[in-house]
Backbone as numpy.savetxt, mean C-alpha at the origin, in Angstrom:
# Nx Ny Nz CAx CAy CAz Cx Cy Cz
9.58 15.21 -4.21 9.17 13.82 -4.02 7.69 13.70 -4.36
7.36 12.68 -5.11 5.96 12.46 -5.48 5.64 10.98 -5.46
4.50 10.67 -4.87 3.95 9.33 -4.91 2.61 9.41 -5.63
2.46 8.63 -6.65 1.25 8.65 -7.46 0.56 7.31 -7.37
-0.56 7.28 -6.65 -1.33 6.05 -6.53 -2.34 5.95 -7.66
-2.53 4.76 -8.16 -3.49 4.54 -9.24 -4.00 3.10 -9.19
-5.02 2.83 -10.02 -5.52 1.47 -10.14 -6.83 1.21 -9.44
-7.34 2.21 -8.73 -8.62 2.02 -8.07 -9.76 1.97 -9.06
-10.94 1.63 -8.55 -12.10 1.56 -9.41 -13.26 0.88 -8.72
-14.25 0.56 -9.51 -15.45 -0.12 -9.01 -15.38 -1.59 -9.39
-15.57 -2.45 -8.41 -15.49 -3.88 -8.66 -16.56 -4.58 -7.82
-17.03 -5.70 -8.31 -18.00 -6.47 -7.55 -17.31 -7.27 -6.44
-18.06 -7.58 -5.42 -17.53 -8.41 -4.34 -16.98 -9.72 -4.91
-15.83 -10.11 -4.40 -15.16 -11.30 -4.91 -14.17 -11.02 -6.01
-14.20 -9.80 -6.52 -13.31 -9.44 -7.60 -11.93 -9.02 -7.13
-11.11 -8.58 -8.08 -9.72 -8.23 -7.80 -9.37 -6.88 -8.40
-8.41 -6.23 -7.78 -7.82 -5.01 -8.31 -6.35 -4.99 -7.95
-5.56 -4.30 -8.75 -4.17 -4.08 -8.40 -3.89 -2.58 -8.37
-3.49 -2.11 -7.23 -3.11 -0.71 -7.08 -1.62 -0.56 -7.32
-1.26 0.59 -7.87 0.14 0.91 -8.09 0.49 2.21 -7.38
1.74 2.31 -6.99 2.24 3.53 -6.36 3.57 3.86 -7.02
3.56 4.83 -7.90 4.76 5.22 -8.62 5.46 6.34 -7.86
6.74 6.14 -7.59 7.50 7.12 -6.80 8.51 7.84 -7.68
8.73 9.09 -7.38 9.76 9.88 -8.04 10.41 10.80 -7.02
11.67 11.10 -7.27 12.39 12.01 -6.38 13.05 11.35 -5.19
12.99 10.03 -5.12 13.62 9.30 -4.01 14.38 8.10 -4.57
15.34 7.61 -3.78 15.99 6.34 -4.11 15.06 5.26 -3.60
14.19 4.81 -4.45 13.04 4.01 -4.05 13.41 2.78 -3.25
14.49 2.10 -3.62 14.86 0.85 -2.96 15.20 1.04 -1.48
15.50 2.25 -1.08 15.87 2.53 0.31 14.68 2.97 1.17
13.52 2.97 0.56 12.32 3.43 1.26 11.37 2.26 1.53
10.86 2.23 2.74 9.75 1.34 3.03 8.48 1.94 2.44
7.58 1.06 2.04 6.35 1.49 1.38 5.15 0.92 2.14
4.17 1.75 2.37 2.97 1.29 3.05 1.72 1.66 2.30
0.68 0.90 2.53 -0.65 1.20 2.02 -1.60 1.37 3.20
-2.38 2.41 3.14 -3.39 2.68 4.15 -4.71 2.95 3.43
-5.79 2.87 4.16 -7.08 3.17 3.55 -7.97 3.92 4.53
-8.86 4.70 3.96 -9.78 5.49 4.78 -11.16 5.44 4.17
-12.09 4.88 4.93 -13.48 4.84 4.52 -14.18 6.09 5.02
-15.29 6.46 4.40 -16.01 7.68 4.83 -16.37 7.64 6.31
-16.02 8.70 7.01 -16.35 8.79 8.42 -15.47 7.97 9.35
-14.44 7.35 8.80 -13.57 6.51 9.62 -12.13 7.02 9.58
-11.33 6.52 10.48 -9.93 6.89 10.51 -9.15 6.14 9.42
-7.99 6.66 9.13 -7.11 6.00 8.17 -6.50 4.78 8.83
-6.65 3.64 8.18 -6.18 2.37 8.73 -5.05 1.77 7.92
-4.19 1.08 8.61 -3.10 0.37 7.97 -3.63 -0.81 7.18
-3.04 -1.04 6.01 -3.40 -2.18 5.17 -2.22 -3.14 5.03
-1.11 -2.62 4.54 0.05 -3.48 4.28 1.30 -2.61 4.16
2.43 -3.23 4.38 3.70 -2.52 4.24 4.77 -3.48 3.78
5.75 -2.91 3.09 6.90 -3.69 2.64 8.14 -2.87 2.96
9.12 -3.51 3.54 10.32 -2.80 3.94 11.21 -2.51 2.75
12.20 -1.65 2.97 13.22 -1.43 1.96 14.02 -2.71 1.78
14.69 -2.82 0.67 15.45 -4.03 0.42 16.72 -4.07 1.25
16.88 -5.11 2.00 18.12 -5.32 2.71 19.14 -5.95 1.77
20.41 -5.71 2.06 21.46 -6.23 1.17 21.43 -7.75 1.13
21.22 -8.35 2.28 21.25 -9.80 2.36 19.87 -10.42 2.51
18.92 -9.64 3.02 17.65 -10.24 3.42 16.50 -9.91 2.49
16.71 -9.03 1.51 15.58 -8.62 0.70 14.61 -7.80 1.52
13.35 -7.81 1.16 12.35 -7.03 1.86 11.38 -7.93 2.59
10.77 -7.40 3.63 9.78 -8.14 4.39 8.44 -7.42 4.31
7.37 -8.16 4.55 6.03 -7.61 4.43 5.24 -7.82 5.72
4.26 -6.96 5.90 3.35 -7.10 7.02 1.97 -6.64 6.58
0.94 -7.23 7.16 -0.43 -6.98 6.74 -1.36 -6.78 7.93
-2.39 -6.01 7.69 -3.48 -5.95 8.65 -4.21 -7.29 8.65
-4.72 -7.68 9.80 -5.42 -8.97 9.89 -6.59 -9.05 8.91
-7.23 -7.93 8.67 -8.43 -7.92 7.84 -8.15 -8.22 6.38
-6.90 -8.08 5.95 -6.58 -8.30 4.54 -5.60 -9.44 4.33
-5.11 -9.99 5.42 -4.13 -11.08 5.31 -4.72 -12.23 4.50
-3.93 -12.78 3.61 -4.33 -13.88 2.73 -5.18 -13.42 1.56
-5.57 -12.15 1.52 -6.33 -11.64 0.37 -5.53 -10.60 -0.41
-4.70 -9.84 0.29 -3.93 -8.78 -0.34 -2.45 -9.16 -0.34
-1.74 -8.71 -1.37 -0.30 -8.93 -1.45 0.39 -7.64 -1.83
1.34 -7.23 -1.02 2.11 -6.03 -1.33 3.43 -6.47 -1.95
3.89 -5.70 -2.92 5.15 -6.02 -3.59 5.77 -4.72 -4.09
6.99 -4.84 -4.59 7.67 -3.67 -5.12 8.56 -4.07 -6.28
8.72 -3.15 -7.21 9.64 -3.32 -8.33 10.57 -2.11 -8.28
11.72 -2.29 -7.70 12.63 -1.16 -7.51 13.14 -0.61 -8.84
13.24 -1.46 -9.85 13.69 -1.00 -11.16 12.70 -0.02 -11.77
11.43 -0.15 -11.39 10.38 0.73 -11.93 9.96 1.80 -10.93
10.62 1.80 -9.76 10.25 2.77 -8.71 8.75 2.70 -8.39
8.24 1.50 -8.34 6.80 1.33 -8.17 6.49 0.24 -7.16
5.51 0.52 -6.32 5.00 -0.48 -5.41 3.60 -0.89 -5.84
3.19 -2.06 -5.38 1.90 -2.60 -5.81 1.14 -3.16 -4.60
-0.17 -3.15 -4.75 -1.03 -3.83 -3.78 -2.03 -4.64 -4.60
-1.81 -5.94 -4.64 -2.73 -6.84 -5.33 -3.83 -7.21 -4.34
-5.06 -6.94 -4.72 -6.20 -7.20 -3.85 -7.11 -8.22 -4.49
-7.38 -9.29 -3.76 -8.23 -10.36 -4.26 -9.38 -10.59 -3.29
-10.40 -11.28 -3.77 -11.56 -11.61 -2.94 -12.05 -10.36 -2.21
-12.24 -9.30 -2.95 -12.63 -8.03 -2.36 -14.02 -8.11 -1.75
-14.19 -7.37 -0.67 -15.44 -7.32 0.06 -15.94 -5.88 0.10
-17.23 -5.68 0.29 -17.74 -4.30 0.41 -17.02 -3.51 1.52
-16.61 -4.18 2.57 -15.89 -3.50 3.65 -14.52 -2.99 3.22
-14.04 -3.41 2.08 -12.76 -2.91 1.56 -12.91 -1.56 0.87
-14.15 -1.12 0.70 -14.39 0.17 0.05 -13.77 1.30 0.85
-12.91 2.07 0.19 -12.20 3.17 0.85 -11.33 3.89 -0.17
-10.78 4.99 0.25 -9.70 5.63 -0.50 -8.39 5.01 -0.01
-7.62 4.53 -0.94 -6.36 3.86 -0.60 -5.20 4.82 -0.86
-4.33 4.92 0.13 -3.17 5.80 0.05 -1.89 4.99 0.16
-0.90 5.38 -0.64 0.42 4.81 -0.46 1.30 5.85 0.24
2.27 5.34 0.95 3.16 6.20 1.72 4.56 5.61 1.72
5.56 6.45 1.92 6.94 5.99 1.89 7.74 6.66 3.00
8.72 5.92 3.50 9.62 6.46 4.51 11.00 5.86 4.30
12.02 6.70 4.48 13.39 6.23 4.38 13.70 5.44 5.64
13.83 4.14 5.49 14.00 3.31 6.67 14.63 1.99 6.29
15.53 1.53 7.14 16.16 0.24 6.92 15.54 -0.85 7.78
14.55 -0.47 8.59 13.92 -1.46 9.47 12.51 -1.78 8.97
11.98 -2.85 9.51 10.62 -3.25 9.18 9.67 -3.05 10.35
10.17 -2.55 11.46 9.31 -2.36 12.62 8.58 -1.03 12.53
7.37 -0.99 13.06 6.61 0.24 13.12 5.98 0.69 11.82
6.05 -0.13 10.80 5.53 0.31 9.50 4.00 0.29 9.45
3.36 -0.21 10.49 1.89 -0.18 10.54 1.38 1.17 11.04
2.26 2.02 11.50 1.85 3.33 12.03 1.90 4.39 10.94
0.83 5.10 10.72 0.81 6.14 9.69 1.82 7.24 10.01
2.07 7.48 11.29 3.02 8.52 11.67 4.45 8.20 11.32
4.72 6.95 10.94 6.08 6.57 10.58 6.48 7.07 9.21
5.52 7.47 8.40 5.77 7.77 7.00 5.98 9.26 6.73
6.88 9.52 5.80 7.23 10.90 5.47 6.45 11.42 4.28
6.26 10.58 3.30 5.63 11.01 2.06 4.36 10.21 1.81
3.36 10.92 1.26 2.06 10.31 0.99 1.61 10.61 -0.43
0.94 9.65 -1.02 0.31 9.85 -2.31 -1.07 10.46 -2.13
-1.73 10.72 -3.24 -3.00 11.45 -3.20 -4.21 10.55 -2.96
-4.05 9.26 -3.05 -5.16 8.34 -2.81 -5.86 7.92 -4.09
-6.38 6.72 -4.07 -7.16 6.21 -5.19 -8.38 5.49 -4.61
-9.54 5.74 -5.20 -10.80 5.21 -4.66 -11.00 3.77 -5.10
-11.32 2.94 -4.13 -11.72 1.55 -4.39 -13.14 1.38 -3.87
-14.02 0.96 -4.74 -15.41 0.73 -4.36 -15.79 -0.70 -4.71
-16.25 -1.43 -3.71 -16.63 -2.82 -3.90 -18.13 -2.93 -3.69
-18.82 -3.34 -4.71 -20.28 -3.47 -4.64 -20.66 -4.88 -4.22
-21.78 -4.96 -3.53 -22.22 -6.28 -3.04 -23.13 -6.96 -4.05
């Protein structure tokens, strides 16, 4: 199983970036996907999560308060890839961003890093003021 995060970079405050998380070795549609971030000297924090696709309900999303209305998480099961669209970036968003996946049919508890089985290697996002 491999999760490959990409799309990070240096951007000015107010700018946008889109992160990608390409998965291999799993039936991607059955896995919930989460994004977390870790700034230097700080703990890894939850950013956003999207549940696996339900047969009737599709997928649901949840966000940290600090990114709500600025970030959007999505998934393309045909491409085995998840995305994190980040807009109106702030210097406080500077961190290494990690994607994670867990085989789960529920949407509860996806804000907890301990809920996830697989992790990507991280991609650096730097927002300059």
